[in-house]
Amino acid sequence: MSGRRLQFRGLFRKYFLVLFLAVVIPLAANGVSEAWFGYRDQRARLDQLLGVEARAAASKIQGFLDGISGQLGWLVQLPWTEEPDERRRIDALRLLRQVPAIVSLTLVDGNGRERLYVSRIGLNRTESRTDRSAEAPVAGARAARLWYGEISYYRGSEPYLTVAISGNRPSVGIVVAEVNLKLIWDVISSIKVGETGYAFVLDGPGRLIAHPDISLVLRGADEITLAPFQAARQAVGPTNMGFATSRDAEGSRIAVAAAPVSGPEWTVVVEQPLSEAFGPIYAALWRTGGLLLASASFAGLLAYALARRMTQPIRQLEDGTERIGAGQFDHHIEIRTGDEFQRLADSFNAMAADLAVSQERQERIAKLKRFLAPQVAELVDRKGDDGVLEGRRTEVVAVFCDLRGFTAFSARAAPEEVMSVLSEYYEALGAIITRYAATLTSFSGDGLMVLVNAPVPVAAPALRAADMAVEMQRSVQELIVGWRARAHRIGFGIGLAMGTATVGRIGYESRFDYTAIGSVVNLAARLCASAADREILTDAAVASAVKDKRSLVPLGSRPLKGYDEELPVFRICFEERPHGV
Amino acid sequence: MGRHTALATLLITLLISTAEAQTPTKTARIGKLCPAKCDGLAHITFDDEIRKLGWVEGRDLTIERKEAEGRFERLPDLAAQLVRSRPDVIVASSTRPVQAVKNATSEIPIVFAAVGDPVGTGLVQSLARPGGNVTGVTYFVPGFGLAKKFEIIRELLPQAQHVGVLASADNDATRQRLSIEIPIASQRYGFRIDVIGFRVAEDIDGAVAKAKMLGVEALAVAADPIVNTPWNRVPDLVAQAGIPAVYDQRDSAQAGGLIAYGIDIAENARTQARLVDRVLRGASPAKMPVEQPTRYIFIVNLKTAKALGLTVPPSLLSQADEVIE
């Protein structure tokens, strides 16, 4: 039983798994590929986006510097004379006012001598004529027109840049400006990359020039402060292609891209928290995951329902066959699936009905066989009509026989011996009764009653009955020889009579017997009682029917118990088979 | 698209909750130590800026103000009082009140707005890394500021010989400044320079009278809390005396002073407010670099010039951020 349960579960699991996987695998494959391609797209987009942001930021920083150098250009347009240039002084002072980032301006003439120095806080100088031609800014601007110095930290904190620019000819001289880079803050703080991303600027050696958090810039050349920014630039590498990932000062992962600022050889780095940069893909992943989960549960439910639908009828069939197998033929397998299962169930039901019919028939035959000869029983059953067993009056030959001295023997002998004797006795008689297609109506102890010509009529019933009686005597006498050898004194007598009797089934429920009622039965019984061992007594009716065919010995009229007058009795003679055969 | 709406709602809810989480729930407390009165441009600007940064006085901010009313000897006592009430941050502007507060506490953050030489006076270890509980915004470094005023006077009055400096005799920073800058100025511009000192607000009348009596051709007025309280007092007195004067702050020129050249104290106050905001949000002053002023003001009052019978040369006018006519 448990084995079958396991099998059942296995089938359910198989169906469930197959159905579930059939839905989930394509879904998962689709989700995973979508996520993967989404990730790649987002990376490509981010690559592009951060690259653009970096270049835009770089161009803004470039714009800041270009703005300053453009303003400075105005001061190197006219050639210097030996006279003090008051106009140019006013221009320089005005420039200081206009460009707050410029802290001071030094104007050098074509010979490299300082002609003017104006400062926002320091004291101005005019015509100092100090030779500055050997100084780096002057030499640099002479060589390259536009020269950017190294970053210096004013009072160890504010980054300053020296910018020098020469005019289109040597006589117009050179202007050297000190620029306070703290003012790039206005530019850098306005650059936003996404929601929380920002840009910062590093110079060649990796010092922080601009950052939205000004206090980081003002820390000067502080190794610890600068480390994450330098690492970020390092991560992007020298090619400035695409974005790289790095970690910011707090250790959070960031996406960075960089673009160069030509001239001072700075690098503008834009960074965006990776969580934000990949925000859309994370959102998409969550969405895909959620959908996948939802569809997996849906698929699970569906698969469960389907698998149940598949296995439920099988289980019902299994249960039905078990019940039918147990003989419960009225069990009806109720499957209304409208498919092969229903068909199968219907044929099961039909089979059960057939089985029921067949079993009923078997039972009936078994019942009939109890008192009818097997061939008669088959016949009755085949005709499907047991009307032949209905009560009626008919001519019958009643045959009675019993053993002489059996009561005394049974009182004396061991039960096993008694049963053994009876068993041999009935075996012999049963075979004969069957052979003569006679009807055994009843038996009790050693006596039995047999009818001939009922319920099925036969030809020459009297003769048949006489022959059967002879046969019986012969067989039993042979047995008696054996029994005598075992010192049992037993004899065998038969009485038969022919006449009209009422025959039919009597009894209740399944306990039915076929019997005959009438004087002929009584007569046969009396004749049997008066028959001695080896005797077959018959009445006048039988005797007249067989007198020409079998040898009879009239015994004259005998008084019989229950009869007022004496009745003629005949003995049928028979040849005993030689002993020992 | 119901899903998108739901997502948006969720996002908005999250944003709102984070925004709520960011706005301070507890009340921040600022202590303010003012050498004179806690008003004037710098104070107003600071209060405005701190409000813009999300701290509304009365809602999530209380400011405890202590005013010395020009009596510097009271500063240590007021500083001690402030420290006793344990505010989250103490705000003071110039060297003397900051020094007073620093002497009273080494724990409560102090943010200044106009200290000339915080390193030299020992308030911080360096501008880049203050290292203690003090940070802020600097003012003119000694050696600058006052000398620039002499430069302006020379430009304005090319013939002038005798110039006076109106300065507090009690202010160490001013004394240091004078000792450096007066020799530079007198050497470069050939001025004979008289320092006219005052100690308390009541000395101002006498100081201006003394300047007039000495016959100075122009006055450089050193920045000092007393000079600005009340804000039009010195310009009025000087104008009455008929002396051209160069001041330090915008409001002096607006009150009738001839020229003002100096650091934009409003900008300094805004920076100070920003630093205070960061301290209130948990930043340590030890790691917050001291900021330096970036904006300078140059204001010319042509009305006063006219009254004095002066012509302001174009070289000065070209530098002016503001010209009052």
mmCIF file of N, CA and C in Angstrom, chain A residues 287-395:
data_model
loop_
_atom_site.group_PDB
_atom_site.id
_atom_site.type_symbol
_atom_site.label_atom_id
_atom_site.label_comp_id
_atom_site.label_asym_id
_atom_site.label_seq_id
_atom_site.Cartn_x
_atom_site.Cartn_y
_atom_site.Cartn_z
ATOM 1 N N ARG A 287 12.657 44.609 -10.320
ATOM 2 C CA ARG A 287 11.400 44.419 -11.028
ATOM 3 C C ARG A 287 11.367 43.017 -11.626
ATOM 4 N N THR A 288 12.485 42.676 -12.313
ATOM 5 C CA THR A 288 12.553 41.351 -12.940
ATOM 6 C C THR A 288 12.419 40.262 -11.890
ATOM 7 N N GLY A 289 13.140 40.465 -10.788
ATOM 8 C CA GLY A 289 13.085 39.478 -9.703
ATOM 9 C C GLY A 289 11.672 39.319 -9.192
ATOM 10 N N GLY A 290 11.022 40.438 -8.994
ATOM 11 C CA GLY A 290 9.650 40.423 -8.478
ATOM 12 C C GLY A 290 8.727 39.700 -9.437
ATOM 13 N N LEU A 291 8.871 40.056 -10.715
ATOM 14 C CA LEU A 291 8.023 39.428 -11.736
ATOM 15 C C LEU A 291 8.278 37.927 -11.783
ATOM 16 N N LEU A 292 9.573 37.596 -11.700
ATOM 17 C CA LEU A 292 9.962 36.198 -11.758
ATOM 18 C C LEU A 292 9.339 35.428 -10.595
ATOM 19 N N LEU A 293 9.407 36.055 -9.446
ATOM 20 C CA LEU A 293 8.862 35.423 -8.242
ATOM 21 C C LEU A 293 7.359 35.241 -8.396
ATOM 22 N N ALA A 294 6.724 36.322 -8.881
ATOM 23 C CA ALA A 294 5.270 36.277 -9.042
ATOM 24 C C ALA A 294 4.905 35.199 -10.052
ATOM 25 N N SER A 295 5.646 35.190 -11.189
ATOM 26 C CA SER A 295 5.279 34.205 -12.206
ATOM 27 C C SER A 295 5.641 32.807 -11.754
ATOM 28 N N ALA A 296 6.711 32.686 -10.952
ATOM 29 C CA ALA A 296 7.066 31.363 -10.435
ATOM 30 C C ALA A 296 5.967 30.850 -9.520
ATOM 31 N N SER A 297 5.442 31.745 -8.678
ATOM 32 C CA SER A 297 4.383 31.274 -7.775
ATOM 33 C C SER A 297 3.127 30.950 -8.578
ATOM 34 N N PHE A 298 2.896 31.779 -9.597
ATOM 35 C CA PHE A 298 1.730 31.507 -10.445
ATOM 36 C C PHE A 298 1.905 30.163 -11.144
ATOM 37 N N ALA A 299 3.130 29.968 -11.678
ATOM 38 C CA ALA A 299 3.421 28.717 -12.373
ATOM 39 C C ALA A 299 3.283 27.551 -11.406
ATOM 40 N N GLY A 300 3.745 27.790 -10.169
ATOM 41 C CA GLY A 300 3.645 26.749 -9.155
ATOM 42 C C GLY A 300 2.188 26.363 -8.915
ATOM 43 N N LEU A 301 1.351 27.384 -8.771
ATOM 44 C CA LEU A 301 -0.075 27.138 -8.538
ATOM 45 C C LEU A 301 -0.697 26.385 -9.707
ATOM 46 N N LEU A 302 -0.337 26.892 -10.896
ATOM 47 C CA LEU A 302 -0.872 26.303 -12.111
ATOM 48 C C LEU A 302 -0.440 24.843 -12.227
ATOM 49 N N ALA A 303 0.858 24.640 -11.998
ATOM 50 C CA ALA A 303 1.412 23.291 -12.112
ATOM 51 C C ALA A 303 0.761 22.386 -11.079
ATOM 52 N N TYR A 304 0.551 22.939 -9.873
ATOM 53 C CA TYR A 304 -0.079 22.151 -8.817
ATOM 54 C C TYR A 304 -1.486 21.736 -9.236
ATOM 55 N N ALA A 305 -2.218 22.756 -9.750
ATOM 56 C CA ALA A 305 -3.595 22.496 -10.143
ATOM 57 C C ALA A 305 -3.640 21.454 -11.257
ATOM 58 N N LEU A 306 -2.760 21.642 -12.255
ATOM 59 C CA LEU A 306 -2.751 20.725 -13.399
ATOM 60 C C LEU A 306 -2.334 19.314 -12.981
ATOM 61 N N ALA A 307 -1.276 19.292 -12.157
ATOM 62 C CA ALA A 307 -0.781 17.983 -11.722
ATOM 63 C C ALA A 307 -1.848 17.274 -10.919
ATOM 64 N N ARG A 308 -2.573 18.035 -10.126
ATOM 65 C CA ARG A 308 -3.662 17.466 -9.345
ATOM 66 C C ARG A 308 -4.746 16.918 -10.268
ATOM 67 N N ARG A 309 -5.036 17.730 -11.288
ATOM 68 C CA ARG A 309 -6.055 17.346 -12.248
ATOM 69 C C ARG A 309 -5.663 16.064 -12.967
ATOM 70 N N MET A 310 -4.365 15.912 -13.173
ATOM 71 C CA MET A 310 -3.866 14.718 -13.857
ATOM 72 C C MET A 310 -3.888 13.528 -12.925
ATOM 73 N N THR A 311 -3.443 13.734 -11.698
ATOM 74 C CA THR A 311 -3.246 12.590 -10.820
ATOM 75 C C THR A 311 -4.506 12.244 -10.049
ATOM 76 N N GLN A 312 -5.373 13.191 -9.881
ATOM 77 C CA GLN A 312 -6.602 12.923 -9.131
ATOM 78 C C GLN A 312 -7.406 11.801 -9.788
ATOM 79 N N PRO A 313 -7.675 11.878 -11.097
ATOM 80 C CA PRO A 313 -8.412 10.772 -11.746
ATOM 81 C C PRO A 313 -7.657 9.467 -11.638
ATOM 82 N N ILE A 314 -6.320 9.555 -11.737
ATOM 83 C CA ILE A 314 -5.536 8.322 -11.649
ATOM 84 C C ILE A 314 -5.720 7.715 -10.267
ATOM 85 N N ARG A 315 -5.695 8.579 -9.286
ATOM 86 C CA ARG A 315 -5.891 8.124 -7.916
ATOM 87 C C ARG A 315 -7.279 7.521 -7.734
ATOM 88 N N GLN A 316 -8.257 8.189 -8.342
ATOM 89 C CA GLN A 316 -9.632 7.700 -8.256
ATOM 90 C C GLN A 316 -9.743 6.323 -8.905
ATOM 91 N N LEU A 317 -9.074 6.202 -10.069
ATOM 92 C CA LEU A 317 -9.092 4.924 -10.777
ATOM 93 C C LEU A 317 -8.442 3.856 -9.935
ATOM 94 N N GLU A 318 -7.322 4.259 -9.327
ATOM 95 C CA GLU A 318 -6.582 3.320 -8.508
ATOM 96 C C GLU A 318 -7.450 2.833 -7.354
ATOM 97 N N ASP A 319 -8.091 3.794 -6.730
ATOM 98 C CA ASP A 319 -8.965 3.487 -5.601
ATOM 99 C C ASP A 319 -10.115 2.592 -6.056
ATOM 100 N N GLY A 320 -10.660 2.962 -7.236
ATOM 101 C CA GLY A 320 -11.786 2.195 -7.793
ATOM 102 C C GLY A 320 -11.398 0.763 -8.075
ATOM 103 N N THR A 321 -10.208 0.579 -8.692
ATOM 104 C CA THR A 321 -9.799 -0.787 -9.010
ATOM 105 C C THR A 321 -9.590 -1.582 -7.738
ATOM 106 N N GLU A 322 -9.076 -0.892 -6.703
ATOM 107 C CA GLU A 322 -8.885 -1.575 -5.424
ATOM 108 C C GLU A 322 -10.222 -2.079 -4.885
ATOM 109 N N ARG A 323 -11.193 -1.204 -4.931
ATOM 110 C CA ARG A 323 -12.511 -1.560 -4.399
ATOM 111 C C ARG A 323 -13.134 -2.683 -5.224
ATOM 112 N N ILE A 324 -13.039 -2.533 -6.559
ATOM 113 C CA ILE A 324 -13.622 -3.554 -7.428
ATOM 114 C C ILE A 324 -12.913 -4.882 -7.205
ATOM 115 N N GLY A 325 -11.572 -4.756 -7.045
ATOM 116 C CA GLY A 325 -10.779 -5.948 -6.768
ATOM 117 C C GLY A 325 -11.253 -6.625 -5.497
ATOM 118 N N ALA A 326 -11.687 -5.825 -4.545
ATOM 119 C CA ALA A 326 -12.153 -6.368 -3.271
ATOM 120 C C ALA A 326 -13.589 -6.866 -3.379
ATOM 121 N N GLY A 327 -14.144 -6.802 -4.576
ATOM 122 C CA GLY A 327 -15.467 -7.361 -4.775
ATOM 123 C C GLY A 327 -16.597 -6.372 -4.665
ATOM 124 N N GLN A 328 -16.233 -5.107 -4.561
ATOM 125 C CA GLN A 328 -17.283 -4.099 -4.406
ATOM 126 C C GLN A 328 -17.720 -3.665 -5.796
ATOM 127 N N PHE A 329 -18.483 -4.529 -6.468
ATOM 128 C CA PHE A 329 -18.771 -4.280 -7.885
ATOM 129 C C PHE A 329 -19.715 -3.126 -8.110
ATOM 130 N N ASP A 330 -20.457 -2.760 -7.050
ATOM 131 C CA ASP A 330 -21.390 -1.639 -7.231
ATOM 132 C C ASP A 330 -20.675 -0.296 -7.129
ATOM 133 N N HIS A 331 -19.330 -0.321 -6.864
ATOM 134 C CA HIS A 331 -18.595 0.946 -6.773
ATOM 135 C C HIS A 331 -18.553 1.608 -8.144
ATOM 136 N N HIS A 332 -18.848 2.905 -8.136
ATOM 137 C CA HIS A 332 -18.874 3.624 -9.402
ATOM 138 C C HIS A 332 -17.759 4.669 -9.391
ATOM 139 N N ILE A 333 -16.870 4.624 -10.356
ATOM 140 C CA ILE A 333 -15.782 5.614 -10.420
ATOM 141 C C ILE A 333 -16.320 6.865 -11.105
ATOM 142 N N GLU A 334 -16.350 7.921 -10.309
ATOM 143 C CA GLU A 334 -16.990 9.150 -10.799
ATOM 144 C C GLU A 334 -15.913 10.094 -11.340
ATOM 145 N N ILE A 335 -15.686 10.109 -12.633
ATOM 146 C CA ILE A 335 -14.726 11.055 -13.227
ATOM 147 C C ILE A 335 -15.435 11.790 -14.346
ATOM 148 N N ARG A 336 -15.469 13.104 -14.216
ATOM 149 C CA ARG A 336 -16.163 13.903 -15.232
ATOM 150 C C ARG A 336 -15.190 14.895 -15.872
ATOM 151 N N THR A 337 -14.074 14.357 -16.346
ATOM 152 C CA THR A 337 -13.065 15.269 -16.899
ATOM 153 C C THR A 337 -13.289 15.481 -18.386
ATOM 154 N N GLY A 338 -14.136 14.660 -18.973
ATOM 155 C CA GLY A 338 -14.428 14.822 -20.395
ATOM 156 C C GLY A 338 -13.262 14.436 -21.281
ATOM 157 N N ASP A 339 -12.353 13.632 -20.756
ATOM 158 C CA ASP A 339 -11.210 13.229 -21.585
ATOM 159 C C ASP A 339 -10.978 11.727 -21.455
ATOM 160 N N GLU A 340 -9.769 11.307 -21.783
ATOM 161 C CA GLU A 340 -9.453 9.882 -21.773
ATOM 162 C C GLU A 340 -9.693 9.263 -20.403
ATOM 163 N N PHE A 341 -9.501 10.081 -19.381
ATOM 164 C CA PHE A 341 -9.708 9.559 -18.029
ATOM 165 C C PHE A 341 -11.144 9.145 -17.820
ATOM 166 N N GLN A 342 -12.036 9.997 -18.301
ATOM 167 C CA GLN A 342 -13.445 9.679 -18.135
ATOM 168 C C GLN A 342 -13.779 8.396 -18.894
ATOM 169 N N ARG A 343 -13.182 8.298 -20.094
ATOM 170 C CA ARG A 343 -13.427 7.113 -20.893
ATOM 171 C C ARG A 343 -12.942 5.862 -20.163
ATOM 172 N N LEU A 344 -11.740 6.030 -19.602
ATOM 173 C CA LEU A 344 -11.156 4.907 -18.865
ATOM 174 C C LEU A 344 -12.037 4.540 -17.674
ATOM 175 N N ALA A 345 -12.495 5.552 -16.970
ATOM 176 C CA ALA A 345 -13.347 5.317 -15.806
ATOM 177 C C ALA A 345 -14.637 4.633 -16.218
ATOM 178 N N ASP A 346 -15.192 5.076 -17.358
ATOM 179 C CA ASP A 346 -16.436 4.483 -17.845
ATOM 180 C C ASP A 346 -16.233 3.008 -18.157
ATOM 181 N N SER A 347 -15.089 2.708 -18.790
ATOM 182 C CA SER A 347 -14.865 1.307 -19.129
ATOM 183 C C SER A 347 -14.601 0.482 -17.873
ATOM 184 N N PHE A 348 -13.984 1.128 -16.880
ATOM 185 C CA PHE A 348 -13.816 0.454 -15.587
ATOM 186 C C PHE A 348 -15.167 0.123 -14.984
ATOM 187 N N ASN A 349 -16.052 1.125 -15.035
ATOM 188 C CA ASN A 349 -17.388 0.937 -14.464
ATOM 189 C C ASN A 349 -18.115 -0.187 -15.197
ATOM 190 N N ALA A 350 -17.991 -0.192 -16.537
ATOM 191 C CA ALA A 350 -18.651 -1.228 -17.333
ATOM 192 C C ALA A 350 -18.093 -2.599 -16.961
ATOM 193 N N MET A 351 -16.777 -2.621 -16.793
ATOM 194 C CA MET A 351 -16.130 -3.870 -16.439
ATOM 195 C C MET A 351 -16.630 -4.365 -15.083
ATOM 196 N N ALA A 352 -16.759 -3.420 -14.144
ATOM 197 C CA ALA A 352 -17.238 -3.778 -12.804
ATOM 198 C C ALA A 352 -18.649 -4.355 -12.898
ATOM 199 N N ALA A 353 -19.488 -3.727 -13.749
ATOM 200 C CA ALA A 353 -20.869 -4.211 -13.901
ATOM 201 C C ALA A 353 -20.859 -5.633 -14.468
ATOM 202 N N ASP A 354 -20.011 -5.849 -15.491
ATOM 203 C CA ASP A 354 -19.914 -7.183 -16.100
ATOM 204 C C ASP A 354 -19.464 -8.211 -15.083
ATOM 205 N N LEU A 355 -18.476 -7.765 -14.289
ATOM 206 C CA LEU A 355 -17.963 -8.661 -13.250
ATOM 207 C C LEU A 355 -19.065 -9.032 -12.286
ATOM 208 N N ALA A 356 -19.871 -8.039 -11.933
ATOM 209 C CA ALA A 356 -20.958 -8.276 -10.980
ATOM 210 C C ALA A 356 -21.924 -9.323 -11.542
ATOM 211 N N VAL A 357 -22.287 -9.130 -12.833
ATOM 212 C CA VAL A 357 -23.217 -10.060 -13.480
ATOM 213 C C VAL A 357 -22.625 -11.466 -13.488
ATOM 214 N N SER A 358 -21.359 -11.496 -13.875
ATOM 215 C CA SER A 358 -20.690 -12.775 -13.993
ATOM 216 C C SER A 358 -20.624 -13.487 -12.655
ATOM 217 N N GLN A 359 -20.353 -12.687 -11.618
ATOM 218 C CA GLN A 359 -20.246 -13.303 -10.304
ATOM 219 C C GLN A 359 -21.588 -13.836 -9.821
ATOM 220 N N GLU A 360 -22.625 -13.060 -10.132
ATOM 221 C CA GLU A 360 -23.970 -13.454 -9.732
ATOM 222 C C GLU A 360 -24.304 -14.817 -10.364
ATOM 223 N N ARG A 361 -23.938 -14.899 -11.640
ATOM 224 C CA ARG A 361 -24.202 -16.126 -12.383
ATOM 225 C C ARG A 361 -23.439 -17.298 -11.754
ATOM 226 N N GLN A 362 -22.208 -17.032 -11.464
ATOM 227 C CA GLN A 362 -21.380 -18.062 -10.845
ATOM 228 C C GLN A 362 -22.016 -18.569 -9.569
ATOM 229 N N GLU A 363 -22.509 -17.594 -8.799
ATOM 230 C CA GLU A 363 -23.119 -17.973 -7.518
ATOM 231 C C GLU A 363 -24.361 -18.832 -7.734
ATOM 232 N N ARG A 364 -25.120 -18.386 -8.735
ATOM 233 C CA ARG A 364 -26.363 -19.109 -9.031
ATOM 234 C C ARG A 364 -26.030 -20.535 -9.465
ATOM 235 N N ILE A 365 -25.084 -20.648 -10.338
ATOM 236 C CA ILE A 365 -24.704 -21.968 -10.831
ATOM 237 C C ILE A 365 -24.236 -22.833 -9.673
ATOM 238 N N ALA A 366 -23.440 -22.202 -8.820
ATOM 239 C CA ALA A 366 -22.941 -22.948 -7.664
ATOM 240 C C ALA A 366 -24.088 -23.481 -6.846
ATOM 241 N N LYS A 367 -25.137 -22.612 -6.714
ATOM 242 C CA LYS A 367 -26.299 -23.033 -5.934
ATOM 243 C C LYS A 367 -27.024 -24.205 -6.609
ATOM 244 N N LEU A 368 -27.215 -24.033 -7.929
ATOM 245 C CA LEU A 368 -27.931 -25.055 -8.674
ATOM 246 C C LEU A 368 -27.182 -26.376 -8.635
ATOM 247 N N LYS A 369 -25.841 -26.230 -8.692
ATOM 248 C CA LYS A 369 -25.023 -27.434 -8.752
ATOM 249 C C LYS A 369 -25.181 -28.295 -7.517
ATOM 250 N N ARG A 370 -25.686 -27.626 -6.474
ATOM 251 C CA ARG A 370 -25.830 -28.385 -5.241
ATOM 252 C C ARG A 370 -26.825 -29.508 -5.392
ATOM 253 N N PHE A 371 -27.871 -29.268 -6.170
ATOM 254 C CA PHE A 371 -28.853 -30.347 -6.295
ATOM 255 C C PHE A 371 -29.073 -30.813 -7.718
ATOM 256 N N LEU A 372 -28.542 -30.078 -8.700
ATOM 257 C CA LEU A 372 -28.707 -30.496 -10.083
ATOM 258 C C LEU A 372 -27.420 -31.114 -10.568
ATOM 259 N N ALA A 373 -27.573 -31.976 -11.545
ATOM 260 C CA ALA A 373 -26.377 -32.472 -12.203
ATOM 261 C C ALA A 373 -25.704 -31.298 -12.878
ATOM 262 N N PRO A 374 -24.369 -31.257 -12.877
ATOM 263 C CA PRO A 374 -23.650 -30.088 -13.395
ATOM 264 C C PRO A 374 -24.132 -29.696 -14.777
ATOM 265 N N GLN A 375 -24.326 -30.727 -15.648
ATOM 266 C CA GLN A 375 -24.718 -30.364 -17.007
ATOM 267 C C GLN A 375 -26.086 -29.709 -17.019
ATOM 268 N N VAL A 376 -26.965 -30.168 -16.113
ATOM 269 C CA VAL A 376 -28.296 -29.563 -16.010
ATOM 270 C C VAL A 376 -28.169 -28.152 -15.482
ATOM 271 N N ALA A 377 -27.339 -28.003 -14.482
ATOM 272 C CA ALA A 377 -27.139 -26.679 -13.894
ATOM 273 C C ALA A 377 -26.639 -25.708 -14.946
ATOM 274 N N GLU A 378 -25.675 -26.135 -15.748
ATOM 275 C CA GLU A 378 -25.142 -25.279 -16.811
ATOM 276 C C GLU A 378 -26.249 -24.884 -17.768
ATOM 277 N N LEU A 379 -27.052 -25.885 -18.087
ATOM 278 C CA LEU A 379 -28.139 -25.651 -19.040
ATOM 279 C C LEU A 379 -29.106 -24.603 -18.524
ATOM 280 N N VAL A 380 -29.492 -24.822 -17.265
ATOM 281 C CA VAL A 380 -30.428 -23.872 -16.647
ATOM 282 C C VAL A 380 -29.823 -22.476 -16.663
ATOM 283 N N ASP A 381 -28.562 -22.437 -16.322
ATOM 284 C CA ASP A 381 -27.929 -21.130 -16.232
ATOM 285 C C ASP A 381 -27.816 -20.502 -17.608
ATOM 286 N N ARG A 382 -27.441 -21.308 -18.590
ATOM 287 C CA ARG A 382 -27.255 -20.762 -19.928
ATOM 288 C C ARG A 382 -28.560 -20.189 -20.440
ATOM 289 N N LYS A 383 -29.643 -20.922 -20.148
ATOM 290 C CA LYS A 383 -30.942 -20.422 -20.598
ATOM 291 C C LYS A 383 -31.321 -19.155 -19.833
ATOM 292 N N GLY A 384 -30.616 -18.964 -18.740
ATOM 293 C CA GLY A 384 -30.854 -17.734 -17.977
ATOM 294 C C GLY A 384 -32.217 -17.769 -17.328
ATOM 295 N N ASP A 385 -32.811 -18.915 -17.254
ATOM 296 C CA ASP A 385 -34.175 -18.975 -16.747
ATOM 297 C C ASP A 385 -34.248 -20.168 -15.817
ATOM 298 N N ASP A 386 -34.567 -19.925 -14.580
ATOM 299 C CA ASP A 386 -34.676 -21.059 -13.673
ATOM 300 C C ASP A 386 -36.137 -21.402 -13.416
ATOM 301 N N GLY A 387 -36.932 -21.084 -14.412
ATOM 302 C CA GLY A 387 -38.365 -21.412 -14.333
ATOM 303 C C GLY A 387 -38.575 -22.931 -14.223
ATOM 304 N N VAL A 388 -37.564 -23.665 -14.692
ATOM 305 C CA VAL A 388 -37.637 -25.120 -14.649
ATOM 306 C C VAL A 388 -37.690 -25.628 -13.211
ATOM 307 N N LEU A 389 -37.201 -24.713 -12.304
ATOM 308 C CA LEU A 389 -37.183 -25.119 -10.901
ATOM 309 C C LEU A 389 -38.486 -24.765 -10.182
ATOM 310 N N GLU A 390 -39.389 -24.095 -10.898
ATOM 311 C CA GLU A 390 -40.658 -23.710 -10.286
ATOM 312 C C GLU A 390 -41.450 -24.965 -9.879
ATOM 313 N N GLY A 391 -42.276 -24.771 -8.914
ATOM 314 C CA GLY A 391 -43.056 -25.909 -8.433
ATOM 315 C C GLY A 391 -44.087 -26.382 -9.476
ATOM 316 N N ARG A 392 -44.202 -27.708 -9.609
ATOM 317 C CA ARG A 392 -45.196 -28.279 -10.560
ATOM 318 C C ARG A 392 -45.387 -29.766 -10.206
ATOM 319 N N ARG A 393 -46.382 -30.250 -10.790
ATOM 320 C CA ARG A 393 -46.611 -31.684 -10.573
ATOM 321 C C ARG A 393 -46.096 -32.401 -11.804
ATOM 322 N N THR A 394 -45.393 -33.517 -11.519
ATOM 323 C CA THR A 394 -44.838 -34.263 -12.656
ATOM 324 C C THR A 394 -44.561 -35.701 -12.253
ATOM 325 N N GLU A 395 -44.351 -36.465 -13.235
ATOM 326 C CA GLU A 395 -44.036 -37.874 -13.008
ATOM 327 C C GLU A 395 -42.569 -37.972 -12.666
#
